[in-house]
Short mmCIF file of C-alpha atoms and ligand atoms in Angstrom, two decimals:
data_model
loop_
_atom_site.label_atom_id
_atom_site.label_comp_id
_atom_site.label_asym_id
_atom_site.label_seq_id
_atom_site.Cartn_x
_atom_site.Cartn_y
_atom_site.Cartn_z
CA UNK A 186 151.95 79.18 153.01
CA UNK A 187 151.75 75.51 153.96
CA UNK A 188 155.24 74.20 154.72
CA UNK A 189 154.26 70.82 153.21
CA UNK A 190 153.68 72.51 149.87
CA UNK A 191 157.39 73.37 149.62
CA UNK A 192 159.95 71.26 147.83
CA UNK A 193 163.40 71.02 149.41
CA UNK A 194 164.88 73.69 147.14
CA UNK A 195 161.93 75.99 147.80
CA UNK A 196 162.47 75.52 151.50
CA UNK A 197 166.15 76.38 151.11
CA UNK A 198 165.27 79.53 149.18
CA UNK A 199 162.74 80.53 151.83
CA UNK A 200 165.33 80.13 154.59
CA UNK A 201 167.91 82.19 152.76
CA UNK A 202 165.26 84.87 152.41
CA UNK A 203 164.82 84.73 156.18
CA UNK A 204 168.56 85.28 156.60
CA UNK A 205 169.16 81.73 157.79
CA UNK A 206 172.06 79.45 156.82
CA UNK A 207 171.28 76.86 154.19
CA UNK A 208 171.85 73.89 156.47
CA UNK A 209 168.74 74.78 158.42
CA UNK A 210 166.68 73.52 155.49
CA UNK A 211 168.12 70.07 155.96
CA UNK A 212 167.34 70.12 159.66
CA UNK A 213 163.78 71.23 159.07
CA UNK A 214 163.31 68.62 156.33
CA UNK A 215 164.48 65.95 158.75
CA UNK A 216 162.11 67.16 161.40
CA UNK A 217 159.20 67.12 158.98
CA UNK A 218 159.81 63.87 157.14
CA UNK A 219 162.11 61.73 159.29
CA UNK A 220 161.31 62.67 162.88
CA UNK A 221 157.68 63.25 161.89
CA UNK A 222 157.20 66.11 164.34
CA UNK A 223 153.70 67.44 164.86
CA UNK A 224 154.47 71.18 165.13
CA UNK A 225 157.20 73.77 164.67
CA UNK A 226 157.61 73.85 168.41
CA UNK A 227 158.55 70.18 168.40
CA UNK A 228 161.56 70.89 166.17
CA UNK A 229 163.81 70.91 169.20
CA UNK A 230 166.99 70.72 167.14
CA UNK A 231 166.29 74.34 166.08
CA UNK A 232 166.79 77.49 168.15
CA UNK A 233 163.56 78.67 169.74
CA UNK A 234 163.67 81.98 167.86
CA UNK A 235 163.78 80.17 164.51
CA UNK A 236 160.89 77.95 165.47
CA UNK A 237 158.88 81.07 166.23
CA UNK A 238 159.88 82.66 162.94
CA UNK A 239 158.82 79.53 161.07
CA UNK A 240 155.48 79.51 162.84
CA UNK A 241 154.92 83.14 161.82
CA UNK A 242 155.95 82.55 158.23
CA UNK A 243 154.38 79.12 157.52
CA UNK A 244 151.40 77.01 158.35
CA UNK A 245 152.31 73.64 159.83
CA UNK A 246 149.91 71.71 157.65
CA UNK A 247 146.37 72.59 156.72
CA UNK A 248 144.36 69.46 157.53
CA UNK A 249 141.79 69.86 160.21
CA UNK A 250 140.38 66.60 161.55
CA UNK A 251 136.60 66.84 161.71
CA UNK A 252 135.71 63.23 162.35
CA UNK A 253 137.66 60.05 163.01
CA UNK A 254 135.71 56.79 162.89
CA UNK A 255 136.80 53.26 163.76
CA UNK A 256 135.19 50.21 162.22
CA UNK A 257 133.63 47.83 164.72
CA UNK A 258 136.39 45.28 164.13
CA UNK A 259 138.93 48.07 164.80
CA UNK A 260 140.83 47.25 161.62
CA UNK A 261 139.91 50.45 159.76
CA UNK A 262 140.04 54.11 160.72
CA UNK A 263 138.54 56.79 158.49
CA UNK A 264 139.26 60.46 158.96
CA UNK A 265 137.29 63.33 157.52
CA UNK A 266 139.53 66.36 157.08
CA UNK A 267 138.62 69.93 156.32
CA UNK A 268 140.98 71.88 154.10
CA UNK A 269 141.74 75.58 154.34
CA UNK A 270 139.05 76.57 151.88
CA UNK A 271 136.39 74.45 153.55
CA UNK A 272 136.65 71.49 151.16
CA UNK A 273 136.46 68.09 152.82
CA UNK A 274 138.34 64.91 152.03
CA UNK A 275 138.63 61.47 153.56
CA UNK A 276 141.66 59.30 154.31
CA UNK A 277 141.66 55.71 155.52
CA UNK A 278 144.13 53.73 157.63
CA UNK A 279 143.84 49.95 157.42
CA UNK A 280 145.62 47.70 159.89
CA UNK A 281 145.33 44.06 158.92
CA UNK A 282 147.83 41.50 160.13
CA UNK A 283 151.23 43.12 159.88
CA UNK A 284 150.17 45.61 157.23
CA UNK A 285 149.62 49.27 157.95
CA UNK A 286 148.17 50.85 154.84
CA UNK A 287 147.05 54.41 154.23
CA UNK A 288 144.59 55.00 151.40
CA UNK A 289 144.73 58.69 150.52
CA UNK A 290 142.89 61.17 148.32
CA UNK A 291 144.22 63.24 145.42
CA UNK A 292 141.17 65.38 144.68
CA UNK A 293 138.18 66.78 146.51
CA UNK A 294 135.47 64.91 144.63
CA UNK A 295 136.03 63.37 141.20
CA UNK A 296 135.12 64.38 137.67
CA UNK A 297 134.92 60.86 136.25
CA UNK A 298 131.38 60.09 137.35
CA UNK A 299 131.58 56.32 137.76
CA UNK A 300 128.00 55.53 138.66
CA UNK A 301 128.66 53.21 141.60
CA UNK A 302 131.23 55.40 143.35
CA UNK A 303 130.32 57.82 146.15
CA UNK A 304 133.14 60.18 145.16
CA UNK A 305 131.95 60.19 141.56
CA UNK A 306 128.42 60.84 142.74
CA UNK A 307 129.47 64.06 144.50
CA UNK A 308 131.18 65.54 141.43
CA UNK A 309 134.46 67.40 141.13
CA UNK A 310 135.49 70.17 143.49
CA UNK A 311 139.23 70.69 143.01
CA UNK A 312 142.67 69.14 142.85
CA UNK A 313 144.58 68.71 146.09
CA UNK A 314 147.96 70.40 146.47
CA UNK A 315 151.15 68.40 146.99
CA UNK A 316 151.09 69.37 150.67
CA UNK A 317 147.47 68.30 151.14
CA UNK A 318 148.28 64.90 149.64
CA UNK A 319 151.50 64.36 151.61
CA UNK A 320 149.95 65.51 154.88
CA UNK A 321 147.31 62.78 154.80
CA UNK A 322 150.05 60.16 154.89
CA UNK A 323 152.11 61.95 157.52
CA UNK A 324 149.04 62.33 159.74
CA UNK A 325 148.79 58.57 160.20
CA UNK A 326 152.56 58.02 160.08
CA UNK A 327 152.86 60.28 163.15
CA UNK A 328 150.11 58.43 165.00
CA UNK A 329 151.78 55.10 164.33
CA UNK A 330 155.20 56.44 165.29
CA UNK A 331 153.82 57.39 168.69
CA UNK A 332 152.98 53.70 169.12
CA UNK A 333 156.38 52.65 167.80
CA UNK A 334 154.74 51.38 164.66
CA UNK A 335 155.03 52.44 161.02
CA UNK A 336 153.28 52.37 157.69
CA UNK A 337 154.03 49.44 155.42
CA UNK A 338 151.96 50.31 152.34
CA UNK A 339 150.41 53.28 150.58
CA UNK A 340 147.54 53.15 148.14
CA UNK A 341 146.51 56.07 145.96
CA UNK A 342 142.91 54.90 146.00
CA UNK A 343 141.05 57.50 148.01
CA UNK A 344 138.87 60.28 146.61
CA UNK A 345 139.61 61.45 143.11
CA UNK A 346 141.38 60.31 139.98
CA UNK A 347 145.14 60.60 140.58
CA UNK A 348 145.91 60.85 136.86
CA UNK A 349 143.55 63.81 136.59
CA UNK A 350 145.87 65.54 139.08
CA UNK A 351 149.03 64.00 137.66
CA UNK A 352 151.66 66.58 138.56
CA UNK A 353 150.70 67.06 142.20
CA UNK A 354 150.17 63.34 142.75
CA UNK A 355 153.57 62.45 141.33
CA UNK A 356 155.29 65.26 143.23
CA UNK A 357 153.64 63.99 146.42
CA UNK A 358 154.81 60.43 145.75
CA UNK A 359 158.32 61.66 144.99
CA UNK A 360 158.26 63.58 148.25
CA UNK A 361 157.20 60.50 150.21
CA UNK A 362 159.93 58.44 148.52
CA UNK A 363 162.68 61.05 149.04
CA UNK A 364 165.59 59.25 150.65
CA UNK A 365 166.53 62.34 152.65
CA UNK A 366 163.00 62.34 154.00
CA UNK A 367 160.27 59.80 154.57
CA UNK A 368 162.07 57.36 152.27
CA UNK A 369 159.08 55.17 151.48
CA UNK A 370 159.72 52.38 148.96
CA UNK A 371 158.09 52.64 145.54
CA UNK A 372 157.35 48.93 145.55
CA UNK A 373 155.04 49.39 148.51
CA UNK A 374 152.99 52.07 146.79
CA UNK A 375 150.09 51.32 144.44
CA UNK A 376 148.35 53.92 142.33
CA UNK A 377 144.93 53.20 140.90
CA UNK A 378 143.57 54.93 137.81
CA UNK A 379 140.25 54.76 136.00
CA UNK A 380 142.27 54.46 132.79
CA UNK A 381 143.29 57.87 131.42
CA UNK A 382 145.40 56.71 128.49
CA UNK A 383 147.62 59.79 127.95
CA UNK A 384 148.56 59.69 131.63
CA UNK A 385 149.29 55.95 131.52
CA UNK A 386 151.60 56.68 128.60
CA UNK A 387 153.31 59.47 130.49
CA UNK A 388 153.65 57.26 133.57
CA UNK A 389 155.25 54.59 131.36
CA UNK A 390 157.61 57.01 129.65
CA UNK A 391 158.71 58.44 132.99
CA UNK A 392 159.56 54.93 134.13
CA UNK A 393 157.70 55.35 137.39
CA UNK A 394 158.38 52.60 139.89
CA UNK A 395 155.17 52.58 141.88
CA UNK A 396 152.71 49.78 141.17
CA UNK A 397 149.94 50.53 138.72
CA UNK A 398 146.33 49.38 138.99
CA UNK A 399 143.58 50.09 136.47
CA UNK A 400 139.89 50.09 137.39
CA UNK A 401 138.37 48.11 134.57
CA UNK A 402 134.94 46.98 135.87
CA UNK A 403 133.80 45.49 132.57
CA UNK A 404 135.24 43.70 129.57
CA UNK A 405 132.94 45.12 126.91
CA UNK A 406 132.58 48.75 125.85
CA UNK A 407 128.79 48.97 126.14
CA UNK A 408 128.77 47.92 129.75
CA UNK A 409 131.95 49.75 130.72
CA UNK A 410 130.67 53.01 129.27
CA UNK A 411 127.48 52.62 131.31
CA UNK A 412 129.43 52.14 134.53
CA UNK A 413 132.54 54.22 133.82
CA UNK A 414 131.59 57.09 131.47
CA UNK A 415 135.21 57.99 130.64
CA UNK A 416 135.30 54.72 128.69
CA UNK A 417 133.65 56.63 125.84
CA UNK A 418 136.83 58.64 125.40
CA UNK A 419 139.26 55.85 126.26
CA UNK A 420 137.66 52.59 125.13
CA UNK A 421 138.79 49.16 126.23
CA UNK A 422 140.90 48.12 123.24
CA UNK A 423 142.98 51.31 123.41
CA UNK A 424 143.21 51.11 127.19
CA UNK A 425 144.45 47.53 127.17
CA UNK A 426 146.95 48.41 124.42
CA UNK A 427 148.43 51.13 126.62
CA UNK A 428 148.47 48.71 129.57
CA UNK A 429 150.32 46.14 127.44
CA UNK A 430 152.80 48.80 126.47
CA UNK A 431 153.32 49.68 130.13
CA UNK A 432 153.99 46.04 130.99
CA UNK A 433 156.43 45.65 128.09
CA UNK A 434 158.32 48.84 128.83
CA UNK A 435 158.46 48.42 132.58
CA UNK A 436 158.68 44.64 132.83
CA UNK A 437 156.21 44.97 135.68
CA UNK A 438 152.91 43.30 136.36
CA UNK A 439 149.79 45.43 136.14
CA UNK A 440 146.67 45.03 138.28
CA UNK A 441 143.07 45.31 137.11
CA UNK A 442 140.24 46.02 139.50
CA UNK A 443 136.60 45.13 139.21
CA UNK A 444 133.79 45.93 141.60
CA UNK A 445 131.43 43.04 140.98
CA UNK A 446 127.78 44.01 140.63
CA UNK A 447 125.09 41.32 140.61
CA UNK A 448 123.86 40.52 137.10
CA UNK A 449 125.78 43.45 135.58
CA UNK A 450 129.46 42.67 135.27
CA UNK A 451 129.63 39.36 137.15
CA UNK A 452 128.07 37.20 134.41
CA UNK A 453 129.82 34.24 132.78
CA UNK A 454 129.85 36.22 129.50
CA UNK A 455 131.73 39.06 131.14
CA UNK A 456 134.15 36.68 132.83
CA UNK A 457 134.94 34.95 129.53
CA UNK A 458 135.30 38.25 127.70
CA UNK A 459 137.70 39.44 130.40
CA UNK A 460 139.68 36.22 130.26
CA UNK A 461 140.10 36.61 126.50
CA UNK A 462 141.03 40.25 126.84
CA UNK A 463 143.76 39.69 129.44
CA UNK A 464 145.04 36.28 128.40
CA UNK A 465 148.83 36.27 128.10
CA UNK A 466 149.28 39.70 129.71
CA UNK A 467 151.48 39.92 132.82
CA UNK A 468 148.66 41.00 135.10
CA UNK A 469 146.58 40.24 138.14
CA UNK A 470 142.88 40.84 138.68
CA UNK A 471 141.39 42.00 141.97
CA UNK A 472 137.66 41.61 142.30
CA UNK A 473 135.65 43.09 145.13
CA UNK A 474 131.95 42.63 145.64
CA UNK A 475 130.39 46.09 145.17
CA UNK A 476 130.22 48.27 148.26
CA UNK A 477 126.94 50.11 148.81
CA UNK A 478 126.60 53.85 148.04
CA UNK A 479 123.58 56.11 148.36
CA UNK A 480 123.00 56.91 144.70
CA UNK A 481 123.45 53.54 143.05
CA UNK A 482 120.91 50.77 143.22
CA UNK A 483 123.08 47.88 141.99
CA UNK A 484 123.77 45.05 144.41
CA UNK A 485 126.95 43.21 145.20
CA UNK A 486 127.57 39.84 143.60
CA UNK A 487 127.00 36.84 145.78
CA UNK A 488 129.80 34.57 146.84
CA UNK A 489 128.99 31.87 144.29
CA UNK A 490 129.13 34.28 141.38
CA UNK A 491 132.36 35.80 142.60
CA UNK A 492 133.96 32.36 142.95
CA UNK A 493 132.78 31.35 139.49
CA UNK A 494 134.12 34.60 138.03
CA UNK A 495 137.52 33.88 139.55
CA UNK A 496 137.54 30.27 138.29
CA UNK A 497 136.68 31.38 134.77
CA UNK A 498 139.54 33.89 134.71
CA UNK A 499 141.95 31.29 136.02
CA UNK A 500 140.99 28.98 133.17
CA UNK A 501 142.43 31.64 130.85
CA UNK A 502 145.61 31.70 132.91
CA UNK A 503 144.67 35.04 134.48
CA UNK A 504 145.30 35.14 138.25
CA UNK A 505 142.61 36.63 140.42
CA UNK A 506 142.16 37.55 144.08
CA UNK A 507 138.85 38.15 145.79
CA UNK A 508 139.25 41.18 148.00
CA UNK A 509 137.52 41.36 151.33
CA UNK A 510 135.03 44.12 151.88
CA UNK A 511 136.34 46.04 154.86
CA UNK A 512 135.38 49.13 156.78
CA UNK A 513 131.89 49.03 155.27
CA UNK A 514 130.23 49.81 158.60
CA UNK A 515 131.89 53.24 158.58
CA UNK A 516 131.57 53.82 154.81
CA UNK A 517 135.34 53.46 154.46
CA UNK A 518 135.30 50.76 151.80
CA UNK A 519 136.42 51.20 148.18
CA UNK A 520 134.28 53.76 146.44
CA UNK A 521 132.52 54.90 149.59
CA UNK A 522 134.55 58.02 150.32
CA UNK A 523 132.85 61.37 149.99
CA UNK A 524 132.94 64.82 151.49
CA UNK A 525 130.92 64.14 154.57
CA UNK A 526 131.09 61.21 156.93
CA UNK A 527 127.83 62.36 158.46
CA UNK A 528 125.65 60.65 155.89
CA UNK A 529 123.81 57.67 157.34
CA UNK A 530 125.86 54.51 157.40
CA UNK A 531 124.23 52.07 155.02
CA UNK A 532 122.97 48.66 156.13
CA UNK A 533 125.02 45.72 154.86
N1 SAH B 159 139.94 57.07 140.68
C1 SAH B 159 140.80 55.96 140.83
C2 SAH B 159 141.26 55.83 142.24
C3 SAH B 159 140.14 55.54 143.24
S1 SAH B 159 140.38 53.95 143.75
C4 SAH B 159 140.13 54.70 140.33
O1 SAH B 159 138.93 54.72 140.11
O2 SAH B 159 140.82 53.72 140.13
C5 SAH B 159 138.85 53.46 144.23
C6 SAH B 159 138.65 52.02 143.80
O3 SAH B 159 137.38 51.60 144.29
C7 SAH B 159 138.56 51.91 142.29
O4 SAH B 159 139.05 50.69 141.84
C8 SAH B 159 137.08 52.00 142.09
O5 SAH B 159 136.68 51.53 140.85
C9 SAH B 159 136.56 51.19 143.23
N2 SAH B 159 135.18 51.45 143.57
C10 SAH B 159 134.46 52.57 143.33
N3 SAH B 159 133.21 52.44 143.82
C11 SAH B 159 133.14 51.20 144.37
C12 SAH B 159 132.12 50.50 145.06
N4 SAH B 159 130.92 51.04 145.26
N5 SAH B 159 132.40 49.26 145.51
C13 SAH B 159 133.63 48.71 145.33
N6 SAH B 159 134.63 49.33 144.70
C14 SAH B 159 134.39 50.58 144.23
FE1 SF4 B 160 136.53 58.83 140.34
FE2 SF4 B 160 137.68 56.45 140.74
FE3 SF4 B 160 135.29 57.03 141.84
FE4 SF4 B 160 135.50 56.64 139.21
S1 SF4 B 160 135.87 55.13 140.82
S2 SF4 B 160 134.35 58.30 140.19
S3 SF4 B 160 137.49 57.55 138.79
S4 SF4 B 160 137.21 58.02 142.29
#
């Protein structure tokens, strides 16, 4: 049993079963999520015998680092982890300016099949457990702590569709936000979804405080269905209606993301259609020129097109940021994560 798969009450129950007083659970929790220890042996506030018992009874995490790559500008680190059953996932740490952001995965692979995404291209393997999700964050949190540094932001934008693994993803976020533990602020967490409407509705009803981003990629159904097949089930009008409802209920701004592909979704027609679609909605649009992947031939938009796209949106009163492509030299950019980092690194 992976200790990171246990909730606090499960940990308490497990300790009682081991004949330990209840307060030990609190101490262990603190060691795991506040002190960020790297092993049972490092839990020096516990008697040695108990540390040994814990090590016999539980696994201290299940991630095995296979590869860790740094981008040439040193701003991005990508780790390939092997899980207990041999599945592989990737996690990215980005350090730009004063930000320290971990982008973590919620599934091994992804079932959504977006054509331009490396994770989609590999297909779905399985959902990650709560522990496997939380551990990815703690892995980098520990490394930073050793340098007297800390994470400032979390993005649920790694491999997989978080709303296709809703329960474990939310439990993992709750764990990371637990004020007796890691105590990470909801406002500094952003979850990105491809647009699974029932889950957006649930997220809204549960009054979740983390920021929500929706990967839109196109403003018309024909094109969106081509790029993002799940659009067939959850078409744009319905999706935007559920986004509007989220904004109304939560009073919060929503983000839309578009990977801009030359002559596909970066045209003036698409920009105008998007402007009309989002006009008046409390939202922000992030555009990123497409990152290369092995199985998709589309090319990134050029700078001129991207600038024009942004200007068009702004004419509708829709704010837009052009995101930098980062970590591309180690295939750590948006949509480039897959199960093996050993594939050839693509030329820019
Ligand atoms: N499944 C969720 C979370 C993954 S986030 C989602 O799709 O939103 C990954 C982000 O990178 C998404 O916005 C996704 O659309 C985007 N993306 C995928 N492939 C990309 C590529 N080749 N270039 C740029 N962005 C890409
Ligand atoms: Fe899955 Fe998101 Fe990639 Fe689409 S873009 S295949 S939803 S990870």
